[in-house]
Each structure stands twice: as C-alpha cells, then as structure tokens.
Amino acid sequence: MAHPVRGAIALPGPDDPALATYRVLDERGVADPARVPEVAPAEWLRMYRGMVVIRTMDERLMAMQRQGRIGFYGEARGQEAAVIGSAAALGPDDWIFPALREAGAGIFRGLPLTAYVAQIMGNAHDPGKGRQMPCHEGTRASKFVTMSSCIATQLPHATGMAWAAKIRGDKTVVAAYLGDGATSESDFHVAMNFAGVFRVPVVFVCQNNQWAISTPSTAQTAAPTIAIKGRAYGIEGVRVDGNDLPAVHRVMRDAVEKARSGGGPTLIEALTYRLGAHTSSDDPSRYRDERVTDEWKARDPISRMRNWLLSQGLLDAAGDEKLRADVDAEVRDAIAAEEGVEGPPVHSLIEDVFAEVPRFLEDELAEMTGSGS
Amino acid sequence: MRLSYREALNQAMSEEMARDPSVFLMGEEVGHYQGAYKVSQGMLERFGERRVIDTPIAECGFVGVGVGAAMVGLRPIVELMTFNFSLVAIDQVINNAAKVRQMSGGQFKVPIVIRGAGGAAHQLGAQHSQSLESMYTYCPGLKVVMPATPADAKGLLKTAIRDDDPVVFIEGELLYGMQGEVPEGEHLIPLGRGEVKREGSDCTIVAWSKMVHLALAAAEELERKHDLSVEVVDPRTIKPLDEEIILRSVAKTHRCVVVEEGWSFNGVGAEIAHRVQRGVFDELDAPIERVTSLDVPMPYALHLEDLVAPTVPKVVAAVRRTLYLDGGK
Ligand SMILES: Cc1ncc(C[n+]2csc(CCOP(=O)(O)OP(=O)(O)O)c2C)c(N)n1
C-alpha cells in the first residue's frame, strides 16, 4: 500500500511563528488585550499560585542543599511561566514527560508536595522508592512520568505514547519537555521525525533557557531559533516568550487542541533564561556574564503575571500576601513531614528490577548482606 | 613530581598534543568549562579552539565525528562526561570504531581515545553509577584501559593516544583528586602490562581502577587484624590483559579474589577466574572468590547504595573464605 501524500511544506514567511517570539504581556505586565486567551479568573489564579509554589519550593530546597540537608537540587527559577503556562493547558488524562525543570508541572496537576520532597530525600515515602537522584520525581497517578537522567531519551517515548493513543483511538495528548541542549541529541531528531511522519498527538515544549550547563544555546545549534527545527520534520514550530504566562498558555492550548483533534504535533520553543546555576553542583559566574542574568531578572515571569493580575483586579496586594504565606506554610509543612523519615527497606533493593523478584536476586542479596549465611 | 590523577591526565594530553599536531580533544564542555571534572584545565588557552573543541550535547555525534577524523589520520581524544553516556554513542563505539579496521580489510585505522569517568560516585542513581568495562572488553576491536593511580593515568593515556587502535579509557570518577608521584616527560606504560601494587604471600587480590584502593585497604586490614599477607595485582589494562602477572601471583599465593565494581554476570572477573583456573589449576588451594556489585541498578538512598557496591569488609570476608577461616563461610 502506498504512503499517503501530504501537502508540501511551506517556506517561512517574514512573520513565521517559528522565527518571531509570541507575546501577550510586555515586561511590566501590560497585556495586548486582543491576545489574552480566555481563561476563568480562578484558573489564572491557580496558575499564578503554581508559579509561586515552584519559586518557594526551589528557594527552600536550594537553601537546604547548601546546608547539607539534601544531596543535590536543580531549580527552575525564572522558568516558572513556561512550566505552568504549558502544563495548565493539558487535560487530566494527558501525559507529561518532564526534563529536569518541570517538577512544578507535576505538582500543579496533583503530585503532592510531600511526595516531591520525599523523592528529594530518597526516603520510604518516595513513590520512586529512593531509586533516583533528587528532582527525578514521577507519579503515574498524576500522569507524570519519572524523569530519566539521560538527556533527550524521553522524547521518543513521548512520541511512542502519543502513537499508542492514536492506535487505541483515545483522545490523550502527550507533552514532552526538553531543554535547548537536548535538541542536539539524536533522540530529539528521531522523536520529531517520527511524530511528523505519523502525525501523533504530541507537543514538544523546549524550554530554551539559553544554557546547557556552560554551553550557550548559540553553541548548540546554528539555526536562528529552535522552533524553526520543526519545519524540517513537517511539524509546526512556534516560538513564545517563556516568561509570559498568558502567551505560553495560549500557544500551548492551541497546540494541545490541534493534537487532540488529529492535527498532529507541534514544537513550542519557550524562550526564557536560567536565572540560577545548572544544579547545586555548578557555579555559573565562572562561565557567563551575570549582568545578562540581571537583565533577565527584570523580566521575572512571576512579577509580570502579578502586575497583570493586579491591573485586572483579579488579585490585590493582601490576597497576594496571603497566597504567598499559604504556599510558604505548605512547603514548610511538607519538608517538616518528610525530613527524618527513614529510608526504604533493604529488601526494596531487589524489587522492581523485574516484575517478580527472581530467586537469584534473593540469593545474591542474602549473600551480600550476610543474612543468608 | 606530585600530581593529582586529573593533573596527570591533563599532562598526558598536553604533552601528546604538543608533540603531535594530529592529536586534538573534543567533547561536551572540555574547552571553556575545562571539562566536567576539570581534566582539560588550561588546554583551550594553550592549544586554541581548533584543537580543544566544545561540542553540542550529542555523544553519538562527537564519537562518530571522531571516528571519521581518525580514519584520515587525526588522533582524536573524545571526552565523555561520564561513561554512562557512552551508551548514547554505543553504535559508533562498538559497531564502528571497533570494526572499521577489520571490515575494511585493514585499509582504515581508527586511532581514537574515548575517555571519561566511570564507576559510581556517591548518590547519583541508576543512570550515573555504572561500571561498563565488561561490555567494552566483550567486543572485539577495542582496547580497554583503567588506571588506578596518577602515574598510571599519565603513562597509559600517553600510550593510548599513540596507539593505532580505538582505546576505551575509563577513569575513576572518585580518583580525580587523588595525589601521587608521577614521572616527568616521556613516561609510557605499554598497554597489556599490569603491576603488583602490594606484595604478599597468602592470597592474591586482582583489582583495577578505584577497586585497587579498596583492595589495598582490605589488605592492610587483613595484615593488621588477622596477620595475613595479601598481594594486590592491578592489570591496569583489561584488554589486552596481562594474564602472566596474575598467574604468577596466584602460583605464589595459591588463592585468588577478584574485586570489580561492576555486576557479576559476565563481569571481567568471570573471565579472569576462568583464566586463572585454566592456567594454574594445580596451584589453587581454594575456589576463586569474586566481589562485585549487587545485580541491580544503583539506588539513590545512601544506606542502600552502600549495600550494593564492593566494600572493604566484603573483600576481607572473601579473602578469609579462600583461607577457610570463619568456619569456611
Ligand atoms: C546523554 C547525556 N549527556 C550528557 C548529560 C550531562 N548533562 C546533564 S544536564 C546537561 C545539560 C542539559 O541542558 P538542557 O537540555 O539545555 O537543559 P537545562 O539543564 O538547561 O534545563 C548535560 C549535558 C546527560 N545527563 N545525558
């Protein structure tokens, strides 16, 4: 049987969405009213709160890392709008494949804060049973897949999961996050190509935070934008201001709707900036000009959203203060509840390697712990 | 000269790059960042961007590009952030680097060094803690080198760079800061020559890379607490393997324990044990023992991680088993 022929791929025009950067809010939080997507007031506030949760959690956990209370941490400071604006456009049955900086998306859709903290501590309450480094959370119940440390390997999985939805004929959409560095790995290209060829309901969200550890995104690719890479695979590419929550939400919502209705995949590039270090093991002042970081601090996604909410009368100063105090208490409570919880039991070492624990692993464990002899 | 393991590697690369213009270094963050473990400190400044090359994050990219450059006579040193990520490049390593010479009837050679950190550090979980040497030694066409000391790191890396075959050069992630005496200048250690790291007469421990230091610590404890004299043999290159030095030692001590950081099934220790029983069967007074990691992906939780990997008490117990102490347990 012959392959179906699709329409020819158009060349980029001057206002190609893969080259321009879509914006709703300016840097002070003033909106272009024609571009604000329709969203219920409570939902805007929920998204705002989601951003504040990320900021609060990151600050608290980074401080704990410096005090030696946790081993490692990777924060998302400055990228909160890209995370929440996109995640909020997904339905409860849609799946998320996170990269390193999307914990906030998981929490936004139901991953309990305590479970997140338990994962970071690697304690007995961790849904991942103390198996992975901090910030590699995942809960199937929240349709939030456990993160893989290897850059970009989640992307073909996302295409495959979306393909499964197509085969089963359900309406699930899959969102896969990645960083700018991940676009160099082969798995990115494979995932994009397959997604394009098979027109599966997947949305790739690249958080272009302009750094991959010490490598700037300009050293990662010679293409003018990341969104333009979609074109080579027959996938629509859209670049959006990643520090502009309504803008991210709008392009993501369009992409999710298109995917759900059979229109195929989209590559969204959310242009943002990694305000902090790559992880707690890194010191960015050694390789980048922190004056640029300060410029990006002035484009802070949370203040922009806050200003807009205040200007629309959706939030007032007292309400904001209360929201922040509530979030702060929640984060403190989660940490207090999880710190000091004992580690997973020894026998868990040999569980989940296979569906059933094989005899040879029982024997090997017994030999190793001396409990058998 | 007293150098750290990392400085010794740096010196080896720098000396070879100064000597031979066809040698260059390539990988993620090797230039401006000076290497994920700071092994290439100062090299960008000294040799410039044409020879110390920062690449995009694409392991199969820079290993494959390195193979291509090597086929026409350059001598790439490719740095992997860690050997865990060599798995992303595995087709280029095993299906290509290892086979180009043989498949082309000897018309092309691939003098590439693929180097980086191997083994577990602390609390890095399943995908960052692997010892993959047995996978590389399994495949024909690759030489596999695993130095344990700064002096060996320098002498072996210089030889590996000059070697006309692909060399998988696995460094100990926890050894980079280790200090030691390193000969200056032309210090070359042939591939395939091991070294006795400690002399002894009651039992032989065979170990490489970080495990050499574990074996030495166990040997010391065995001497101090149990009055036993243990010999530690470090093959230094796993392939080609210095079988002779191992057999000679076991013929003297009549007992053998192989310690490796990797998993036991198909581990390098299995091959060594086979060669020992084949070579000096009549000299053995006890079954050969092995100490390995538990056959599971590495967990993160500290108390579990400690259970998985080889430890001094596990090595001490294995040596004592070969001597039928502790009731033979
Ligand atoms: C296959 C692989 N190669 C290298 C690494 C080491 N590493 C961890 S994070 C990272 C940078 C990732 O950058 P990017 O994709 O831009 O995401 P960001 O960290 O900026 O969010 C690298 C190179 C890895 N984890 N996996």
XYZ file of C-alpha atoms and ligand atoms in Angstrom:
728
model
C 0.000 0.000 0.000
C 1.327 3.418 -0.936
C 2.030 6.023 1.702
C -0.441 8.896 1.796
C 0.951 12.085 0.289
C 0.724 15.169 2.445
C 0.727 18.806 1.460
C 4.014 20.430 0.521
C 5.851 22.150 3.347
C 5.576 25.929 3.103
C 8.666 28.091 3.320
C 8.858 30.524 6.231
C 7.344 33.918 5.667
C 8.526 37.112 7.356
C 6.166 36.639 10.285
C 6.734 32.949 10.641
C 5.761 31.940 14.201
C 8.896 29.830 14.364
C 11.076 32.908 13.967
C 9.121 35.622 15.776
C 8.532 35.467 19.544
C 4.869 35.481 20.514
C 3.977 37.725 23.425
C 0.883 38.748 25.354
C 2.394 40.678 28.274
C 5.145 43.221 27.980
C 7.945 43.255 30.511
C 5.952 45.275 33.009
C 2.953 43.003 32.714
C 0.810 45.156 30.424
C -1.221 42.955 28.092
C -2.153 43.233 24.450
C -5.884 42.732 25.133
C -6.547 41.121 21.762
C -4.110 38.348 22.585
C -5.177 37.400 26.111
C -6.634 33.895 25.937
C -9.990 33.261 27.513
C -9.406 31.714 30.924
C -11.597 31.724 34.035
C -10.318 34.109 36.761
C -9.891 31.257 39.246
C -7.769 29.396 36.727
C -5.464 32.393 36.223
C -5.017 32.486 39.983
C -4.362 28.769 40.131
C -1.614 29.187 37.533
C -0.146 32.120 39.416
C -0.137 30.033 42.567
C 1.569 27.204 40.660
C 4.398 29.569 39.791
C 4.703 30.756 43.381
C 4.858 27.131 44.554
C 7.838 26.479 42.272
C 9.669 29.612 43.398
C 9.070 28.946 47.076
C 9.993 25.296 46.876
C 13.151 25.974 44.897
C 14.315 28.654 47.320
C 13.703 26.483 50.332
C 15.237 23.330 48.865
C 18.286 25.116 47.444
C 18.901 26.524 50.918
C 18.605 23.038 52.378
C 21.070 21.727 49.818
C 23.580 24.371 50.884
C 23.077 23.308 54.487
C 23.818 19.705 53.512
C 20.313 18.527 54.315
C 19.754 17.228 50.788
C 22.323 15.948 48.316
C 21.503 17.709 45.087
C 18.996 20.108 43.606
C 18.090 21.592 40.228
C 15.924 24.686 40.381
C 13.633 26.228 37.770
C 13.945 29.829 38.952
C 12.912 32.210 36.181
C 11.227 29.481 34.145
C 8.005 29.188 36.130
C 5.726 30.658 33.438
C 6.988 28.257 30.786
C 6.347 25.310 33.114
C 2.932 26.288 34.431
C 1.540 28.065 31.371
C 2.088 24.919 29.344
C 1.094 22.316 31.920
C -2.158 24.155 32.650
C -3.254 23.672 29.054
C -3.300 19.891 29.420
C -6.277 17.827 30.453
C -6.238 15.404 33.407
C -5.811 12.397 31.117
C -2.925 13.861 29.161
C 0.606 12.711 29.920
C 3.690 14.700 30.800
C 7.292 13.670 30.205
C 9.383 16.123 32.208
C 13.038 17.069 31.820
C 14.988 18.471 34.780
C 12.990 21.614 35.480
C 9.330 20.661 35.323
C 8.611 19.406 38.831
C 6.208 22.324 39.160
C 4.111 20.883 36.352
C 3.785 17.626 38.235
C 2.802 19.390 41.427
C 0.366 21.576 39.527
C -1.509 18.516 38.339
C -1.609 16.681 41.635
C 1.768 15.306 42.629
C 1.644 16.015 46.392
C 4.345 18.329 47.719
C 5.178 15.728 50.335
C 5.834 13.138 47.614
C 8.071 15.592 45.827
C 10.063 16.279 48.989
C 10.177 12.553 49.808
C 11.718 11.905 46.383
C 14.387 14.501 47.067
C 15.165 12.895 50.406
C 15.053 9.404 48.883
C 13.038 8.226 51.865
C 10.481 5.474 52.344
C 7.604 7.734 51.242
C 9.157 8.415 47.841
C 6.864 6.976 45.144
C 10.110 6.080 43.327
C 11.374 4.197 46.423
C 14.655 6.077 46.802
C 15.988 4.921 43.480
C 16.732 8.189 41.700
C 18.638 11.413 42.255
C 16.671 14.396 43.579
C 14.424 16.184 41.065
C 13.708 12.941 39.206
C 10.185 12.725 40.548
C 7.324 10.946 38.859
C 3.875 9.728 39.752
C 1.802 7.620 37.470
C -1.352 8.766 39.240
C -0.657 12.326 38.097
C 0.253 11.077 34.597
C 3.684 12.468 35.194
C 6.407 10.089 34.014
C 9.520 9.514 36.141
C 12.370 11.522 34.744
C 15.370 9.967 33.022
C 18.810 11.487 33.672
C 19.960 10.868 30.124
C 19.288 13.963 28.075
C 16.518 13.630 25.447
C 15.733 9.942 25.914
C 12.193 10.819 26.992
C 11.353 12.344 23.628
C 10.946 9.169 21.551
C 8.983 7.743 24.498
C 6.592 10.679 24.246
C 6.150 10.104 20.537
C 5.546 6.428 21.264
C 2.999 7.140 23.946
C 1.188 9.528 21.638
C 1.298 6.883 18.974
C -0.336 4.460 21.402
C -3.166 6.975 21.866
C -3.608 7.077 18.130
C -3.622 3.293 17.824
C -6.129 2.956 20.648
C -8.225 5.771 19.276
C -8.376 7.685 22.555
C -8.045 11.429 22.869
C -4.941 11.600 25.030
C -2.294 14.186 24.249
C 1.320 13.809 25.359
C 3.514 16.744 26.334
C 7.274 16.266 26.360
C 9.611 18.814 27.889
C 13.218 19.345 26.955
C 15.975 21.901 27.271
C 17.801 23.660 24.460
C 20.776 21.340 24.940
C 18.573 18.316 24.340
C 17.899 19.436 20.768
C 21.419 18.291 19.866
C 20.874 14.669 20.850
C 19.801 12.159 18.221
C 16.743 11.193 20.235
C 15.311 14.670 19.690
C 15.541 14.304 15.924
C 14.186 10.778 15.921
C 11.247 11.789 18.100
C 10.420 14.801 15.925
C 10.722 12.857 12.709
C 8.501 10.011 13.849
C 5.994 12.437 15.315
C 5.836 14.236 11.980
C 5.633 11.131 9.822
C 2.930 9.518 11.931
C 1.143 12.738 12.908
C 0.777 11.709 16.505
C -0.778 13.867 19.252
C 2.412 15.050 20.934
C 3.548 18.548 21.889
C 7.264 19.128 22.430
C 7.928 22.007 24.781
C 11.516 23.163 24.621
C 12.433 25.462 27.465
C 15.193 27.423 25.829
C 16.805 28.779 28.983
C 19.840 29.637 26.856
C 22.286 27.448 28.755
C 23.115 23.762 28.893
C 25.423 23.735 31.892
C 28.145 26.039 30.490
C 27.228 25.718 26.817
C 25.185 28.638 25.470
C 22.328 27.766 23.130
C 24.159 29.586 20.322
C 26.874 26.941 20.535
C 24.275 24.199 20.460
C 22.790 24.982 17.058
C 23.433 27.170 14.027
C 19.699 27.567 13.417
C 18.245 31.015 14.190
C 15.648 29.563 16.559
C 14.800 26.140 17.950
C 11.196 26.390 16.799
C 12.357 26.524 13.172
C 13.704 22.981 13.540
C 10.134 21.749 13.386
C 9.942 22.699 9.737
C 12.492 20.072 8.703
C 10.214 17.404 10.147
C 6.969 18.785 8.807
C 5.981 19.939 12.284
C 4.646 23.342 13.136
C 7.144 25.294 15.222
C 6.148 28.198 17.461
C 8.389 30.445 19.490
C 6.930 32.134 22.510
C 8.155 34.409 25.276
C 8.618 31.818 28.000
C 8.409 34.412 30.772
C 4.935 35.451 29.680
C 2.421 33.061 31.221
C -0.645 34.018 29.143
C 1.403 33.741 25.940
C 2.771 30.320 26.814
C -0.678 29.197 27.846
C -2.208 30.353 24.618
C 0.264 28.690 22.242
C 0.206 25.508 24.307
C -3.584 25.425 24.327
C -3.666 25.800 20.555
C -1.092 23.038 20.169
C -2.926 20.684 22.544
C -6.258 21.293 20.817
C -4.694 20.689 17.442
C -3.087 17.462 18.650
C -6.329 16.265 20.228
C -8.310 16.862 17.078
C -5.878 14.911 14.910
C -3.891 17.855 13.593
C -0.539 16.390 14.608
C 2.441 17.508 16.648
C 3.856 20.931 17.486
C 7.265 22.084 18.662
C 6.994 25.000 21.067
C 10.114 26.929 21.969
C 9.631 28.891 25.182
C 12.375 31.482 25.276
C 13.454 32.031 28.860
C 16.579 32.214 30.990
C 18.150 30.006 33.612
C 18.498 32.532 36.431
C 20.261 30.124 38.764
C 23.024 27.569 38.462
C 22.592 24.471 36.288
C 22.281 22.470 39.504
C 23.590 22.738 43.027
C 26.902 21.327 41.710
C 27.501 24.293 39.411
C 28.701 27.895 39.679
C 27.618 29.896 36.619
C 29.647 33.018 37.476
C 32.671 31.104 36.219
C 31.445 30.922 32.651
C 28.808 33.562 31.993
C 28.315 37.269 32.383
C 25.919 37.610 35.301
C 24.948 41.108 34.155
C 22.899 39.361 31.476
C 21.303 37.303 34.219
C 20.365 40.533 35.977
C 18.695 41.784 32.779
C 16.594 38.644 32.747
C 15.752 39.019 36.412
C 13.972 42.205 35.394
C 11.744 40.083 33.127
C 10.716 37.911 36.036
C 7.692 35.863 34.994
C 6.060 35.962 38.405
C 6.170 39.751 38.779
C 4.888 40.193 35.238
C 1.930 37.969 35.934
C 1.364 39.564 39.301
C 1.284 43.042 37.771
C -1.203 41.905 35.181
C -3.444 40.193 37.743
C -3.379 43.326 39.913
C -4.186 45.562 36.932
C -7.154 43.362 36.044
C -8.464 43.347 39.595
C -8.047 39.568 39.727
C -5.722 39.880 42.702
C -4.976 42.527 45.308
C -1.906 43.067 47.451
C -3.476 41.480 50.511
C -4.621 38.466 48.509
C -1.146 38.064 47.078
C 0.403 38.197 50.504
C -1.980 35.598 51.822
C -1.372 33.320 48.853
C 2.366 33.506 49.382
C 2.064 32.891 53.105
C -0.143 29.867 52.454
C 2.283 28.426 49.927
C 5.178 29.049 52.265
C 3.428 27.193 55.073
C 2.580 24.309 52.758
C 6.178 23.945 51.652
C 7.465 24.153 55.228
C 4.947 21.563 56.359
C 5.898 19.173 53.552
C 9.571 19.452 54.425
C 8.915 19.043 58.123
C 6.803 15.971 57.418
C 9.414 14.278 55.219
C 12.741 15.188 56.749
C 13.916 12.453 59.035
C 11.600 9.799 57.591
C 13.605 6.580 57.388
C 14.971 5.213 54.135
C 13.363 2.477 52.051
C 13.773 -1.066 53.432
C 16.769 -3.145 52.373
C 14.664 -5.688 50.525
C 13.440 -2.913 48.213
C 16.901 -3.062 46.629
C 15.948 -6.112 44.604
C 12.327 -5.166 43.955
C 11.116 -3.759 40.639
C 14.175 -4.904 38.728
C 11.781 -7.457 37.251
C 8.033 -7.960 37.623
C 8.765 -10.628 40.208
C 11.844 -10.787 42.373
C 13.851 -13.661 40.937
C 15.354 -16.274 43.202
C 18.890 -15.396 42.133
C 18.465 -11.842 43.405
C 17.145 -13.058 46.749
C 20.224 -15.269 46.993
C 22.613 -12.556 45.944
C 21.121 -10.097 48.426
C 21.305 -12.635 51.232
C 24.922 -13.354 50.407
C 25.773 -9.675 50.242
C 24.099 -8.660 53.488
C 25.298 -11.781 55.220
C 21.759 -12.626 56.251
C 21.781 -15.978 54.466
C 24.943 -17.431 55.948
C 56.529 15.285 40.544
C 53.460 15.130 42.801
C 50.283 15.438 40.776
C 46.634 14.644 41.103
C 45.115 11.985 38.852
C 43.310 14.763 36.971
C 46.556 16.733 36.504
C 48.346 13.619 35.323
C 45.713 13.076 32.647
C 45.949 16.719 31.673
C 49.718 16.447 31.411
C 49.477 13.337 29.248
C 47.098 15.015 26.803
C 49.026 18.278 26.767
C 52.368 16.579 26.154
C 50.935 14.490 23.347
C 49.236 17.495 21.758
C 52.477 19.457 21.912
C 54.364 16.540 20.356
C 51.892 15.616 17.642
C 49.720 18.169 15.800
C 47.264 15.456 14.747
C 46.056 14.997 18.348
C 43.008 17.008 19.410
C 40.442 16.970 22.217
C 36.704 17.112 21.701
C 33.613 16.774 23.875
C 30.935 18.475 25.942
C 32.355 21.336 27.984
C 36.025 20.395 27.501
C 37.007 23.929 26.437
C 35.598 26.932 28.223
C 34.370 24.916 31.212
C 37.669 22.939 31.248
C 35.907 19.590 31.469
C 33.100 18.307 33.676
C 35.823 17.114 36.096
C 38.306 19.854 35.165
C 40.641 17.423 33.431
C 41.252 19.787 30.498
C 42.108 22.788 32.689
C 44.058 25.375 30.700
C 44.101 23.360 27.491
C 41.824 25.626 25.470
C 44.023 28.572 26.314
C 47.144 26.678 25.392
C 46.023 24.914 22.216
C 43.179 27.059 20.898
C 39.704 26.328 19.632
C 40.779 24.251 16.660
C 42.253 21.596 18.920
C 40.166 21.843 22.078
C 36.635 21.669 20.817
C 33.404 22.253 22.707
C 30.624 20.287 21.044
C 26.837 20.265 21.223
C 25.363 17.631 23.570
C 25.414 14.656 21.258
C 27.595 11.739 22.264
C 26.967 9.739 19.101
C 27.777 12.961 17.270
C 31.216 13.598 18.665
C 32.246 9.952 18.832
C 31.103 9.458 15.221
C 32.800 12.642 14.068
C 35.921 11.495 15.890
C 35.863 8.152 14.063
C 35.628 9.969 10.741
C 38.530 12.270 11.559
C 40.595 9.322 12.765
C 40.040 7.450 9.509
C 42.124 10.064 7.702
C 44.917 10.186 10.226
C 43.930 12.549 13.019
C 44.140 11.298 16.599
C 41.023 12.445 18.409
C 40.667 12.238 22.154
C 36.959 12.234 22.804
C 35.839 13.071 26.333
C 32.547 11.740 27.624
C 31.124 13.485 30.674
C 30.768 10.021 32.089
C 30.849 6.562 30.554
C 27.172 6.222 31.337
C 26.577 8.494 28.372
C 28.765 6.360 26.121
C 25.616 4.286 25.867
C 24.102 7.038 23.740
C 27.086 6.633 21.404
C 27.305 2.872 21.570
C 26.722 2.211 17.883
C 29.620 4.473 16.972
C 31.871 2.773 19.519
C 31.016 -0.874 19.023
C 29.664 -1.099 15.505
C 32.022 1.429 14.018
C 35.192 2.428 15.896
C 35.801 -1.197 16.885
C 35.183 -2.667 13.443
C 36.282 -0.197 10.755
C 39.807 -1.599 10.509
C 38.647 -5.193 10.284
C 35.742 -4.556 7.919
C 37.850 -2.500 5.530
C 40.463 -5.208 5.310
C 42.899 -3.035 7.212
C 42.605 -0.073 4.851
C 41.365 2.300 7.543
C 42.544 2.623 11.080
C 40.743 4.412 13.915
C 43.297 5.774 16.392
C 40.750 7.337 18.717
C 40.780 7.532 22.511
C 37.351 7.577 24.108
C 37.848 8.684 27.671
C 35.841 9.827 30.676
C 34.708 8.973 34.156
C 33.424 5.502 35.005
C 32.097 3.727 38.061
C 29.914 5.008 40.840
C 30.492 8.233 42.708
C 28.068 8.920 45.563
C 24.305 9.050 45.323
C 23.936 9.563 41.594
C 21.442 6.795 40.978
C 20.925 4.153 38.312
C 21.913 6.081 35.203
C 25.041 7.764 36.585
C 26.764 4.992 38.517
C 27.640 2.222 36.110
C 30.833 0.258 35.507
C 30.698 -0.755 31.879
C 34.163 -2.184 31.245
C 32.934 -5.726 30.752
C 30.702 -4.516 27.933
C 33.642 -2.985 26.109
C 36.040 -5.855 26.752
C 33.387 -8.221 25.429
C 33.510 -6.602 21.994
C 36.414 -7.374 19.673
C 38.427 -4.443 18.375
C 38.556 -2.247 21.470
C 41.387 -1.862 23.930
C 40.200 -1.087 27.448
C 42.363 0.801 29.930
C 41.534 1.608 33.584
C 44.284 3.350 35.552
C 44.223 3.421 39.358
C 46.951 5.966 40.133
C 48.157 9.316 38.790
C 51.352 7.744 37.420
C 49.418 5.012 35.624
C 46.914 7.564 34.356
C 49.645 9.560 32.664
C 51.700 6.661 31.341
C 48.717 4.785 29.983
C 46.972 7.782 28.432
C 50.104 8.779 26.535
C 50.401 5.258 25.178
C 46.693 5.115 24.368
C 46.918 8.337 22.337
C 49.822 6.901 20.318
C 48.071 3.571 19.810
C 46.713 2.916 16.334
C 43.532 1.244 17.602
C 40.480 2.622 19.373
C 41.089 2.754 23.110
C 38.314 2.955 25.687
C 39.977 4.774 28.574
C 37.870 4.638 31.732
C 38.870 6.943 34.569
C 37.753 6.531 38.170
C 35.184 9.208 38.935
C 36.323 9.321 42.555
C 40.034 9.226 41.728
C 40.414 12.630 40.038
C 41.573 14.333 43.213
C 43.935 11.561 44.269
C 47.595 12.627 44.580
C 50.648 10.612 43.638
C 54.187 10.700 42.342
C 54.252 10.979 38.524
C 57.374 10.658 36.358
C 58.080 13.729 34.256
C 58.127 13.772 30.461
C 58.305 10.617 28.385
C 56.558 8.227 30.767
C 54.941 5.486 28.703
C 53.311 2.336 30.079
C 52.662 -0.347 27.471
C 49.055 -1.496 27.174
C 48.746 -5.031 28.488
C 51.239 -4.741 31.323
C 49.943 -4.983 34.877
C 51.639 -4.086 38.117
C 51.846 -5.644 41.558
C 50.587 -2.844 43.782
C 51.389 -4.656 47.029
C 53.366 -7.807 47.635
C 52.063 -10.626 49.746
C 52.066 -14.384 50.117
C 48.732 -15.658 51.469
C 46.226 -14.571 48.834
C 46.108 -12.581 45.586
C 43.532 -9.863 45.028
C 43.083 -8.805 41.407
C 41.556 -5.338 41.094
C 41.668 -2.323 38.805
C 40.797 1.366 38.881
C 39.149 2.516 42.120
C 38.940 -1.094 43.354
C 42.736 -1.208 43.666
C 42.457 1.208 46.575
C 39.697 -0.823 48.160
C 41.857 -3.943 47.787
C 44.837 -2.161 49.341
C 42.718 -1.036 52.284
C 41.433 -4.589 52.732
C 44.983 -5.957 52.515
C 46.106 -3.587 55.218
C 43.249 -4.547 57.486
C 43.927 -8.236 56.886
C 47.525 -7.732 57.889
C 46.726 -5.597 60.909
C 43.843 -7.561 62.307
C 44.390 -11.066 61.008
C 48.110 -11.252 60.362
C 47.564 -12.189 56.718
C 49.807 -11.179 53.838
C 47.852 -10.210 50.732
C 49.188 -9.418 47.279
C 47.310 -6.880 45.150
C 47.668 -7.176 41.379
C 46.401 -4.401 39.112
C 46.197 -5.417 35.443
C 45.762 -1.694 34.525
C 44.586 -2.622 31.043
C 41.711 -5.040 30.943
C 42.212 -5.706 27.253
C 44.831 -6.771 26.376
C 45.065 -8.482 29.755
C 48.366 -9.195 31.486
C 47.491 -12.785 32.271
C 51.033 -13.648 33.192
C 51.320 -11.284 36.128
C 48.088 -12.655 37.584
C 49.046 -16.291 37.112
C 52.496 -15.724 38.572
C 50.968 -14.178 41.671
C 48.358 -16.890 42.170
C 51.011 -19.575 41.656
C 52.784 -17.979 44.599
C 49.812 -17.359 46.944
C 47.584 -20.277 45.823
C 44.474 -18.194 46.414
C 42.656 -15.584 44.394
C 39.932 -12.981 44.904
C 38.815 -10.768 42.006
C 37.239 -7.455 43.017
C 35.308 -5.418 40.489
C 32.902 -2.531 40.779
C 30.618 -3.849 38.048
C 27.964 -6.537 38.189
C 28.958 -10.175 38.443
C 27.184 -11.770 35.466
C 29.606 -11.703 32.504
C 31.889 -9.478 34.551
C 35.597 -9.119 33.833
C 36.198 -11.123 36.998
C 34.475 -14.130 35.465
C 36.973 -14.104 32.616
C 39.922 -13.658 34.962
C 38.708 -16.505 37.174
C 38.451 -18.723 34.124
C 41.985 -17.885 33.033
C 43.371 -18.476 36.493
C 41.813 -21.924 36.826
C 42.912 -22.839 33.320
C 46.457 -21.548 33.832
C 47.309 -22.598 37.383
C 44.599 -25.044 38.402
C 47.003 -27.252 40.304
C 48.306 -24.315 42.292
C 44.893 -23.334 43.673
C 44.138 -24.244 47.268
C 40.616 -22.786 47.291
C 37.859 -21.795 44.882
C 38.391 -18.373 43.334
C 36.230 -15.739 45.009
C 34.654 -12.673 43.442
C 33.433 -9.431 44.993
C 31.130 -7.422 42.732
C 28.143 -5.108 42.894
C 24.685 -6.496 43.550
C 22.909 -7.285 40.280
C 20.515 -4.310 40.414
C 20.526 -0.761 39.041
C 22.136 1.533 41.617
C 19.666 3.073 44.080
C 19.957 6.653 45.341
C 19.239 6.221 49.045
C 22.599 6.234 50.808
C 22.095 3.247 53.097
C 21.075 1.142 50.100
C 23.874 2.374 47.870
C 26.380 1.270 50.497
C 24.968 -2.245 50.387
C 25.246 -2.599 46.617
C 28.895 -1.827 45.983
C 32.027 -3.762 46.991
C 33.351 -2.669 50.388
C 36.414 -3.399 52.493
C 34.521 -5.791 54.808
C 33.228 -7.726 51.787
C 36.756 -8.060 50.408
C 38.139 -9.045 53.800
C 35.465 -11.720 54.113
C 36.201 -13.064 50.620
C 39.926 -13.331 51.314
C 39.216 -15.125 54.586
C 36.925 -17.547 52.771
C 39.776 -18.530 50.450
C 41.762 -19.338 53.575
C 38.910 -21.333 55.114
C 38.768 -19.016 58.087
C 35.458 -18.135 59.810
C 34.380 -21.762 59.518
C 34.659 -21.616 55.730
C 31.790 -19.185 55.311
C 23.090 11.805 27.343
C 23.565 12.800 28.349
N 24.667 13.522 28.088
C 25.132 14.419 28.978
C 24.476 14.617 30.167
C 25.006 15.613 31.194
N 24.100 16.758 31.302
C 23.185 16.841 32.290
S 22.206 18.177 32.153
C 23.023 18.699 30.773
C 22.629 19.960 30.093
C 21.224 19.950 29.637
O 20.913 21.164 29.049
P 19.473 21.497 28.515
O 18.945 20.363 27.723
O 19.560 22.798 27.834
O 18.568 21.601 29.815
P 18.708 22.571 31.071
O 19.577 21.846 32.052
O 19.305 23.848 30.616
O 17.336 22.731 31.588
C 24.039 17.802 30.435
C 24.953 17.970 29.298
C 23.333 13.828 30.409
N 22.635 13.927 31.556
N 22.890 12.951 29.484
